[in-house]
Coordinates of C-alpha atoms and ligand atoms in Angstrom, one line a residue:
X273 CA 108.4 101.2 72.1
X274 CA 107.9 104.4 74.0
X275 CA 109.3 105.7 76.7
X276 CA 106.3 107.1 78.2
X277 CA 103.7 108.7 76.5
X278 CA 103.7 112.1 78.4
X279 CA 107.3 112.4 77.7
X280 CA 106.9 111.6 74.1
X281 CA 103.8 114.0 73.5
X282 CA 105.9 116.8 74.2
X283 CA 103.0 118.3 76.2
X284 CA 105.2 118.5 79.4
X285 CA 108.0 120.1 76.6
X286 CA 105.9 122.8 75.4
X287 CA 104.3 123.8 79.2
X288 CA 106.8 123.5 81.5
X289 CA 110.7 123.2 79.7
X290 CA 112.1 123.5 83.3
X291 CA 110.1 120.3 84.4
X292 CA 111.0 118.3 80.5
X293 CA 114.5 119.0 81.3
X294 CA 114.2 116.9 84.6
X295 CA 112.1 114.4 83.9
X296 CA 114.4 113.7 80.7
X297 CA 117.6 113.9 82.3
X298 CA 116.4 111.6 85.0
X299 CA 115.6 108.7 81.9
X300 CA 119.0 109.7 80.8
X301 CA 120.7 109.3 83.8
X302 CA 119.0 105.5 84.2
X303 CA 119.5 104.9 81.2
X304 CA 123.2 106.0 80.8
X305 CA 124.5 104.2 83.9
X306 CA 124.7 100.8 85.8
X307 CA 121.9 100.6 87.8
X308 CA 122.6 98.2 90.6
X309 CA 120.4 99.5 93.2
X310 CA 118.7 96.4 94.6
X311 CA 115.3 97.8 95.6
X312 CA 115.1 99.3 91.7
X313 CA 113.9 97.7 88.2
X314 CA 112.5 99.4 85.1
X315 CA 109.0 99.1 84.5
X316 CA 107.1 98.7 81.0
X317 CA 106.1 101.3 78.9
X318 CA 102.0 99.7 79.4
X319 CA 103.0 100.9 83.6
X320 CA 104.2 104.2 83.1
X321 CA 101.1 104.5 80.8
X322 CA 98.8 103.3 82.9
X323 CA 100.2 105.7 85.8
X324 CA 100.3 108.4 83.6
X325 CA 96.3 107.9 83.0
X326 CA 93.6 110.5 84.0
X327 CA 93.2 107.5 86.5
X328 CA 94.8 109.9 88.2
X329 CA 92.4 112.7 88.6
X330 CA 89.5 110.3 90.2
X331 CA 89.2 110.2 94.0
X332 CA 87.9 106.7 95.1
X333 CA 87.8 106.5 98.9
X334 CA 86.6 102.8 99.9
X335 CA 86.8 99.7 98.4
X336 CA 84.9 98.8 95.2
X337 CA 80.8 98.5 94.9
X338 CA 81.4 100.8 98.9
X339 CA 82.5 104.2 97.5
X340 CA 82.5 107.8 99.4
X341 CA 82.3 109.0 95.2
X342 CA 80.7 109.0 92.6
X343 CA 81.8 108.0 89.1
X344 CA 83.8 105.4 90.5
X345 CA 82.5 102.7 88.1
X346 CA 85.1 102.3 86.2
X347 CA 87.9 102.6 88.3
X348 CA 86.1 100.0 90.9
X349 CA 86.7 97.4 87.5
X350 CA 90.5 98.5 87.5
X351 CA 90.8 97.7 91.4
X352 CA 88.8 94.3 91.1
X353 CA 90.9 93.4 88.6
X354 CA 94.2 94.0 89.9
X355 CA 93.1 92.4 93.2
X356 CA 91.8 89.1 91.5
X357 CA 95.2 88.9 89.2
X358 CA 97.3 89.8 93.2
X359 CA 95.4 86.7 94.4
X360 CA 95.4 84.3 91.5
X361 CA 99.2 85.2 90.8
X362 CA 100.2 84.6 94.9
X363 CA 97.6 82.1 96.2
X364 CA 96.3 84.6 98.2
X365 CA 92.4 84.3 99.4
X366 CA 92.4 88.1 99.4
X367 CA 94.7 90.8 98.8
X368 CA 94.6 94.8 99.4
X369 CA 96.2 97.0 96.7
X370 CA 95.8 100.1 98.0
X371 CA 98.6 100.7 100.1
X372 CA 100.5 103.5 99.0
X373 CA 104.1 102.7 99.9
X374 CA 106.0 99.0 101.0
X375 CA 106.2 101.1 104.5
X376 CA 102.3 101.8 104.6
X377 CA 101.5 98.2 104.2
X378 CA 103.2 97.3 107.2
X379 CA 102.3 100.0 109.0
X380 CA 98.3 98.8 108.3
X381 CA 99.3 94.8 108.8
X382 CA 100.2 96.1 112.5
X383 CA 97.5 98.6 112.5
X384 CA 95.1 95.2 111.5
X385 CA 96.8 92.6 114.2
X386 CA 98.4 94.9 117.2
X387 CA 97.5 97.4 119.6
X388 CA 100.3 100.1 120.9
X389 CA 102.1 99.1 122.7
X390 CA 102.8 95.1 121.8
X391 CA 105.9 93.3 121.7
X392 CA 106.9 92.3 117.9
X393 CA 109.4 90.2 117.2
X394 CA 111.8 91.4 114.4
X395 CA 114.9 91.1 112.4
X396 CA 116.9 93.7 114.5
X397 CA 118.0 96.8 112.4
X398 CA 121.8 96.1 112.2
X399 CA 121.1 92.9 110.5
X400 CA 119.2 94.1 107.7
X401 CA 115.5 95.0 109.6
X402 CA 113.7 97.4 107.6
X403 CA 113.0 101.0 109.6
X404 CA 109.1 99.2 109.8
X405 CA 110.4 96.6 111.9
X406 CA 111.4 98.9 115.4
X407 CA 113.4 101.9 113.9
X408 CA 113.1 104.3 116.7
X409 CA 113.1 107.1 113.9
X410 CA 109.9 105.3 112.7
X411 CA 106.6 104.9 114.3
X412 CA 107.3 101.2 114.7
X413 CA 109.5 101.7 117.2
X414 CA 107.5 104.5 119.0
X415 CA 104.2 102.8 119.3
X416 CA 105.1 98.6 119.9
X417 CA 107.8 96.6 122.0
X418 CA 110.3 95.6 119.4
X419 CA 112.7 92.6 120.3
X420 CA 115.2 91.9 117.5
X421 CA 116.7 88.7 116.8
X422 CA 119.8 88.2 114.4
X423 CA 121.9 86.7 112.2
X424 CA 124.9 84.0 113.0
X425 CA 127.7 85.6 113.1
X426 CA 129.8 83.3 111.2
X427 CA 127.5 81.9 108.5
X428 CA 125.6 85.4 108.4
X429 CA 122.0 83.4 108.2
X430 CA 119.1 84.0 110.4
X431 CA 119.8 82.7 113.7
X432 CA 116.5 80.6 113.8
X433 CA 117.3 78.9 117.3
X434 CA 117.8 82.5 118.5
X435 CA 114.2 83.4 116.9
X436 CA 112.4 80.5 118.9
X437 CA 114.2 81.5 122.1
X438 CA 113.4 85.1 122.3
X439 CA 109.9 83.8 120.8
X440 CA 109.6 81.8 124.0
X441 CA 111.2 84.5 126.4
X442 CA 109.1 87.9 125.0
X443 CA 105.9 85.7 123.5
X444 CA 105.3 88.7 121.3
X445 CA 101.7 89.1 119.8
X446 CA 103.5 89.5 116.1
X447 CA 106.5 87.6 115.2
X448 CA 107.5 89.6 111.3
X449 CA 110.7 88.4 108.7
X450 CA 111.7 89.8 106.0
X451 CA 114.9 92.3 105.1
X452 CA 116.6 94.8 103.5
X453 CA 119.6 93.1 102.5
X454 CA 119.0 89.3 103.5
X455 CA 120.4 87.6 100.3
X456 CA 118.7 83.9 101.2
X457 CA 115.0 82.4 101.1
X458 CA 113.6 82.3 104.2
X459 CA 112.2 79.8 105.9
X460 CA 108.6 80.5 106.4
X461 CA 107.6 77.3 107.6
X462 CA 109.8 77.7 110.9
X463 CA 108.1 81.0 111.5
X464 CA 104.9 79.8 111.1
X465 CA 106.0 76.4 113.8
X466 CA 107.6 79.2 115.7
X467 CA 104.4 81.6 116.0
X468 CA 101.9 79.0 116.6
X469 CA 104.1 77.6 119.5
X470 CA 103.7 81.2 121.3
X471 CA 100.3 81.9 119.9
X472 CA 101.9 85.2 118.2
X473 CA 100.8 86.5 114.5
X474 CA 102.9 85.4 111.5
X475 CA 103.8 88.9 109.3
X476 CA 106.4 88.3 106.5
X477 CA 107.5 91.5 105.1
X478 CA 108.0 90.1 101.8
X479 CA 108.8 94.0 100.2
X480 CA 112.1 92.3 98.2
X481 CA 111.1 88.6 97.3
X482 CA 108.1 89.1 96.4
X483 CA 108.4 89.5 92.4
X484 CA 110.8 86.3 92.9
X485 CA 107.8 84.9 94.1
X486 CA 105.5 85.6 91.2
X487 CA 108.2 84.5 89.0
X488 CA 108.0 80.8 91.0
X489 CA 112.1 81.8 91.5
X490 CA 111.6 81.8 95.7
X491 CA 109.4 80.5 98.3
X492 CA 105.7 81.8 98.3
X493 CA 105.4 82.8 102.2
X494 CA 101.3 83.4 101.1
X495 CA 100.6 79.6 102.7
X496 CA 102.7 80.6 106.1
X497 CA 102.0 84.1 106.9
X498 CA 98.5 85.1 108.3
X499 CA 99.8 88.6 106.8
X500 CA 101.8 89.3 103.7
X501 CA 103.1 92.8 103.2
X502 CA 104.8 93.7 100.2
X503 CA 106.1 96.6 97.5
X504 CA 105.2 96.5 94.2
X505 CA 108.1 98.1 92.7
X506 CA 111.0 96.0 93.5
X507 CA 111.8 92.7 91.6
X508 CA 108.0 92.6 90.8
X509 CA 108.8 95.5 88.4
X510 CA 105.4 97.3 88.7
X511 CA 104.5 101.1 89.9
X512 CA 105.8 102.4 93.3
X513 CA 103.3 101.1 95.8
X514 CA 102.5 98.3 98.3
X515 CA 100.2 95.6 98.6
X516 CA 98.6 93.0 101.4
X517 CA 97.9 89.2 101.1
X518 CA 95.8 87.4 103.8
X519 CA 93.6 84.7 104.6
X520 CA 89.7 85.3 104.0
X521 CA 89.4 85.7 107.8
X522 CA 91.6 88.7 108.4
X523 CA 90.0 90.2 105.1
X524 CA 87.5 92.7 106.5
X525 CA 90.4 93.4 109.2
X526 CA 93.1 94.3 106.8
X527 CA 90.8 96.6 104.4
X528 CA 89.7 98.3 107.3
X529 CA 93.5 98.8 108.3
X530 CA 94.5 100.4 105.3
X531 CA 91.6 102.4 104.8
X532 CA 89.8 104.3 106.6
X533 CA 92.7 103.5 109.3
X534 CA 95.9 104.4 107.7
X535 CA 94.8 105.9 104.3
X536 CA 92.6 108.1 102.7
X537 CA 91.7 107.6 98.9
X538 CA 93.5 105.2 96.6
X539 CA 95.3 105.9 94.2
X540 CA 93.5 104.3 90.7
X541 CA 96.0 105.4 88.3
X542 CA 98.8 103.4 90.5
X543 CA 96.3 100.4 90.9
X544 CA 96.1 100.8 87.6
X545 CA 99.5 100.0 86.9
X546 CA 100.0 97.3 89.5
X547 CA 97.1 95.4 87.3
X548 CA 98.9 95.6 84.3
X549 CA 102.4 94.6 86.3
X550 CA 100.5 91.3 87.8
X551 CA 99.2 90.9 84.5
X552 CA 102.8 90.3 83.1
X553 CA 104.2 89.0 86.1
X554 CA 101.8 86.4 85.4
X555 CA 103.5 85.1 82.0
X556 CA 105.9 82.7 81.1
X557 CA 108.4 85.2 80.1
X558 CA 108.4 86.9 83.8
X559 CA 108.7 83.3 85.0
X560 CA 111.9 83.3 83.1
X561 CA 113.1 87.1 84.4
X562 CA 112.5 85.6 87.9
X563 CA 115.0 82.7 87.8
X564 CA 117.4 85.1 85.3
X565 CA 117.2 87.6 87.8
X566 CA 118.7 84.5 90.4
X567 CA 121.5 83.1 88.1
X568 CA 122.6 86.7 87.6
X569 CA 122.9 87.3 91.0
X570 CA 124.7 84.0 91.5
X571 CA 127.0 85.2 88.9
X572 CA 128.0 88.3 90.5
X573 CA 128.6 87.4 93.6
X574 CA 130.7 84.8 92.8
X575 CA 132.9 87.2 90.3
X576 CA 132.6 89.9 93.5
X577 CA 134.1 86.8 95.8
X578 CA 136.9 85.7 93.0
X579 CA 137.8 89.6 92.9
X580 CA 138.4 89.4 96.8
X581 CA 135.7 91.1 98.1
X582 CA 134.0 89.2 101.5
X583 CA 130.2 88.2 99.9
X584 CA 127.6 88.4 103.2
X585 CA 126.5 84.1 103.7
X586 CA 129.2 83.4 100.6
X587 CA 126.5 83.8 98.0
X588 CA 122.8 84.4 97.2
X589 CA 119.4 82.6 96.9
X590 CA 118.1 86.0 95.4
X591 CA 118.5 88.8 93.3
X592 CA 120.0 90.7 96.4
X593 CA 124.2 90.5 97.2
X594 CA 125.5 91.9 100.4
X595 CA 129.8 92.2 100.0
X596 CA 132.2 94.3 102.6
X597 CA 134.3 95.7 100.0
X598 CA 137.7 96.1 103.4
X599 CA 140.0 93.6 101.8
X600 CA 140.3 96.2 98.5
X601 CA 141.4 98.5 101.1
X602 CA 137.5 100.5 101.0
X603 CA 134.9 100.7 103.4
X604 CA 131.3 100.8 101.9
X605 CA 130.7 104.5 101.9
X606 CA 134.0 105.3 99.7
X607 CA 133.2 102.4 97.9
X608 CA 130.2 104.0 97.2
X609 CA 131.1 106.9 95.8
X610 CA 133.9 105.7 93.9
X611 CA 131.6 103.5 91.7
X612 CA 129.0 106.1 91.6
X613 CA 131.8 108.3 89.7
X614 CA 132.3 105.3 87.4
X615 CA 129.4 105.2 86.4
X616 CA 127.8 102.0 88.6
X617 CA 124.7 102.7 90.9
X618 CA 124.2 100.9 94.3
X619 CA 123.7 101.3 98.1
X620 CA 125.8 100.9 100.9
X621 CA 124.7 98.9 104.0
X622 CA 125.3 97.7 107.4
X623 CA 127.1 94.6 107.5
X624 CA 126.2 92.2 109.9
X625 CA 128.8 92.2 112.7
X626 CA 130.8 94.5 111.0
X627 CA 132.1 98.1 112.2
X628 CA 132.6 98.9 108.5
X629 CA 129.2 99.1 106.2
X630 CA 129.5 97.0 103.2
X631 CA 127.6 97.2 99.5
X632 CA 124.6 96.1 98.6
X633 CA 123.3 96.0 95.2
X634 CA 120.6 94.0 93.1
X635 CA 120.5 92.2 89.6
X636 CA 116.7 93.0 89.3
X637 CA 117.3 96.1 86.8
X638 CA 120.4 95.2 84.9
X639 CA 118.3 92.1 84.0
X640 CA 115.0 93.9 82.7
X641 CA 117.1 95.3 80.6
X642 CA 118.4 91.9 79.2
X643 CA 121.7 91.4 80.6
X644 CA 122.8 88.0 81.0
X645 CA 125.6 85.5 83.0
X646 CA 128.7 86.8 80.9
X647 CA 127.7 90.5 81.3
X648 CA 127.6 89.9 85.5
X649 CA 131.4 88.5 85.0
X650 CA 132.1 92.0 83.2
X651 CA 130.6 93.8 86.2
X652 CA 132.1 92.2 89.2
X653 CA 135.7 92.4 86.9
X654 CA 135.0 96.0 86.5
X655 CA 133.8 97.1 90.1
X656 CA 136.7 95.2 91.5
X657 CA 138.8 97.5 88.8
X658 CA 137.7 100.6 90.2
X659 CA 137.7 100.2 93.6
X660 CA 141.2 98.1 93.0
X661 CA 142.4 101.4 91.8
X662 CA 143.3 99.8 88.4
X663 CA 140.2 100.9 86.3
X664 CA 140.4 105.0 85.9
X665 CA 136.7 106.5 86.5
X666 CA 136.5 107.4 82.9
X667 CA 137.5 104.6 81.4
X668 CA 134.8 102.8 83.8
X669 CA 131.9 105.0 82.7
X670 CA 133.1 104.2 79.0
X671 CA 132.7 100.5 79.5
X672 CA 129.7 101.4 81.4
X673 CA 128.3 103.5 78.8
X674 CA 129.2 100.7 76.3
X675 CA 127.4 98.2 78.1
X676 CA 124.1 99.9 78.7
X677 CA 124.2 101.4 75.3
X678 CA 123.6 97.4 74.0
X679 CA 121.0 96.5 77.0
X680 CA 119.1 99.9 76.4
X681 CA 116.2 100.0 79.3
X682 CA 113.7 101.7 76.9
X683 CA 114.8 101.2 73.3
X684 CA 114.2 104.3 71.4
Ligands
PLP781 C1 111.5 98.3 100.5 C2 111.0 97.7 101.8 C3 110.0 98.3 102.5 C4 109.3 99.6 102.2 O1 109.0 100.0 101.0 P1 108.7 101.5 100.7 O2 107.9 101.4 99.4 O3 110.0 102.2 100.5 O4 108.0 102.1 101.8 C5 109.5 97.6 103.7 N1 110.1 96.5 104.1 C6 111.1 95.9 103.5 C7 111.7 94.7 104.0 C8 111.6 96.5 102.3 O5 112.7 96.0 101.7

């Protein structure tokens, strides 16, 4: 298999050497260390193709059939089909595939159901709310009311009783879940209970699960939420992009959010590319990713908990593991660095009611690329190693280098 086929041309090569030299040390880079990061995967050769298409050169303002263009005939066939296989892989009555970004969909789910201004319940920032959900660095928390709720402090799940009571209290127009760093399902039916009580919206923010989802490995929120944002490029292992999933009856409202409200023209050679990633979502082999993706997290975060690092509500539901890496005597940030010198790629992140930020990384990649059970054992040995002191950094990135040498992320 190719890598991509504008790398392997050798157009980019011959043109621009400065440019080749980047682009290749970047695949060299992924594919030469431990990619942990929990919001990353590796895509298929078919999705860097189809990106990498003169889809890219057409300008299709609108939806399909309702074009501001010409010549969009073709491309209006890529978007109908990468909506129908959205809706037929989620249970979806409609879905929107042209937002650009996880961030743009939920800017045009509020743009669809709120007005400036509006109270929104979300999960508050410290506890894992994404900077959509009230960041006052973002226009969230500029233009709407929000009122966090959080997690318990010592179980570290979503403190539902909390989200009914300040449901009750604020009776925000939009109640949204969904999280950065959450590690368990979520339980969709209680928010939908909960927003019908206070006659508020129902927006799950479903950015991380979502390719879980398609794989059938976590809860579907599509039969809960009256909106469903999500990314495209997380577990679900397509392009970078976002996506909506509603009910018939907020269709119209939804299209008109993201465009001509939030967006200008969409971008076909990305839609594209989330076609042909809901097209292999949609087989049994991404069915079995999904629930690999699951044990391996399982895995790991058990061999993180044996090596005596604190795991965020003792384990995982997903492919996403929280730890506060203190009792090794490291706070996240040097943790961070200290793995990143071995070799290991991941995130730091606040820990719920924690002074000291913690680690969070992801199984999603390290499993597109094949790993399995006994190779998340190796991991958590060999983090704890480093950051234990007893593992040198190079003898870290040699193991490392071992390891992703046999679970190659593009063969060839
Ligand atoms: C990743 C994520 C987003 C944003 O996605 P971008 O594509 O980076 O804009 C939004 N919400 C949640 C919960 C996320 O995890």
């Amino acid at each position: 298999m190719s890598v991509t086929p504008v790398l392997e041309a050798d157009v980019l090569r011959r043109q621009d050497p400065e440019l080749a030299e980047i682009l290749l040390g970047e695949l060299t880079r992924q594919s030469t260390t431990l990619q942990l990061v929990a919001a990353e995967n590796f895509t298929s050769p078919a999705v860097l193709a189809a990106l990498g298409s003169p889809l890219a050169n057409k300008y299709a303002e609108g939806y399909p059939g309702a074009r501001h263009h010409g010549g969009c005939e073709i491309v209006d066939v890529a978007e109908r089909v990468a909506v129908d296989r959205a809706k037929a892989l989620f249970g979806a009555e409609h879905a929107n595939v042209q937002s650009h970004s996880g961030s743009s969909a939920v800017l045009a789910a509020y743009a669809a159901l709120l007005r400036p201004g509006d109270t929104v319940l979300a999960l508050g920032l410290p506890y894992g709310g994404h900077l959509t959900h009230g960041s006052p660095a973002n226009f969230s928390g500029r233009w709407f009311d929000f009122v966090g709720y959080g997690v318990d402090a010592e179980t570290g799940l979503i403190d539902y009783d909390q989200v009914r009571a300040l449901a009750r209290t604020h009776r925000p127009k939009a109640i949204v879940c969904g999280s950065i760093a959450y590690p368990r399902h979520i339980d969709y039916a209680l928010f939908r209970e909960v927003a019908d009580e206070v006659g508020a919206y129902f927006i799950a923010d479903a950015a991380h699960p979502i390719g879980l989802v398609a794989g059938g490995a976590a809860p579907n929120p599509v039969p809960y939420a009256d909106v469903v944002c999500a990314t495209t490029h997380k577990v679900l292992r397509g392009p970078r992009g976002g996506m909506l999933l509603c009910g018939s009856e907020l269709a119209e409202r939804v299209d008109r959010a993201v465009f001509p409200f939030t967006q200008g023209g969409a971008q076909m050679n990305t839609i594209a590319a989330k076609a042909v990633a809901f097209g292999e979502a949609a087989t049994p082999a991404f069915t079995v990713y999904a629930h690999q993706v699951v044990a391996n997290a399982r895995v790991l975060a058990a061999g993180l908990a044996a090596e005596g690092l604190v795991v965020t509500t003792g384990g995982t539901d997903t492919h996403l593991i929280t730890v506060d890496p203190m009792p090794l005597g490291v706070d996240g940030r040097v943790a961070r660095g200290q793995l990143a010198a071995a070799g290991m790629v991941l995130d730091c992140c606040a820990l719920p009611h924690g002074d000291t930020r913690g680690l969070r990384l992801g199984t999603a990649a390290v499993t597109t690329q094949g790993m399995g059970e006994g190779e998340m054992a190796g991991i958590a040995a060999l983090l704890a190693g480093v950051l234990r002191g007893r593992v040198d950094a190079k003898r870290a990135r040699d193991e490392v280098r071992e390891l992703v040498d046999a679970f190659a992320p593009y063969p060839g």
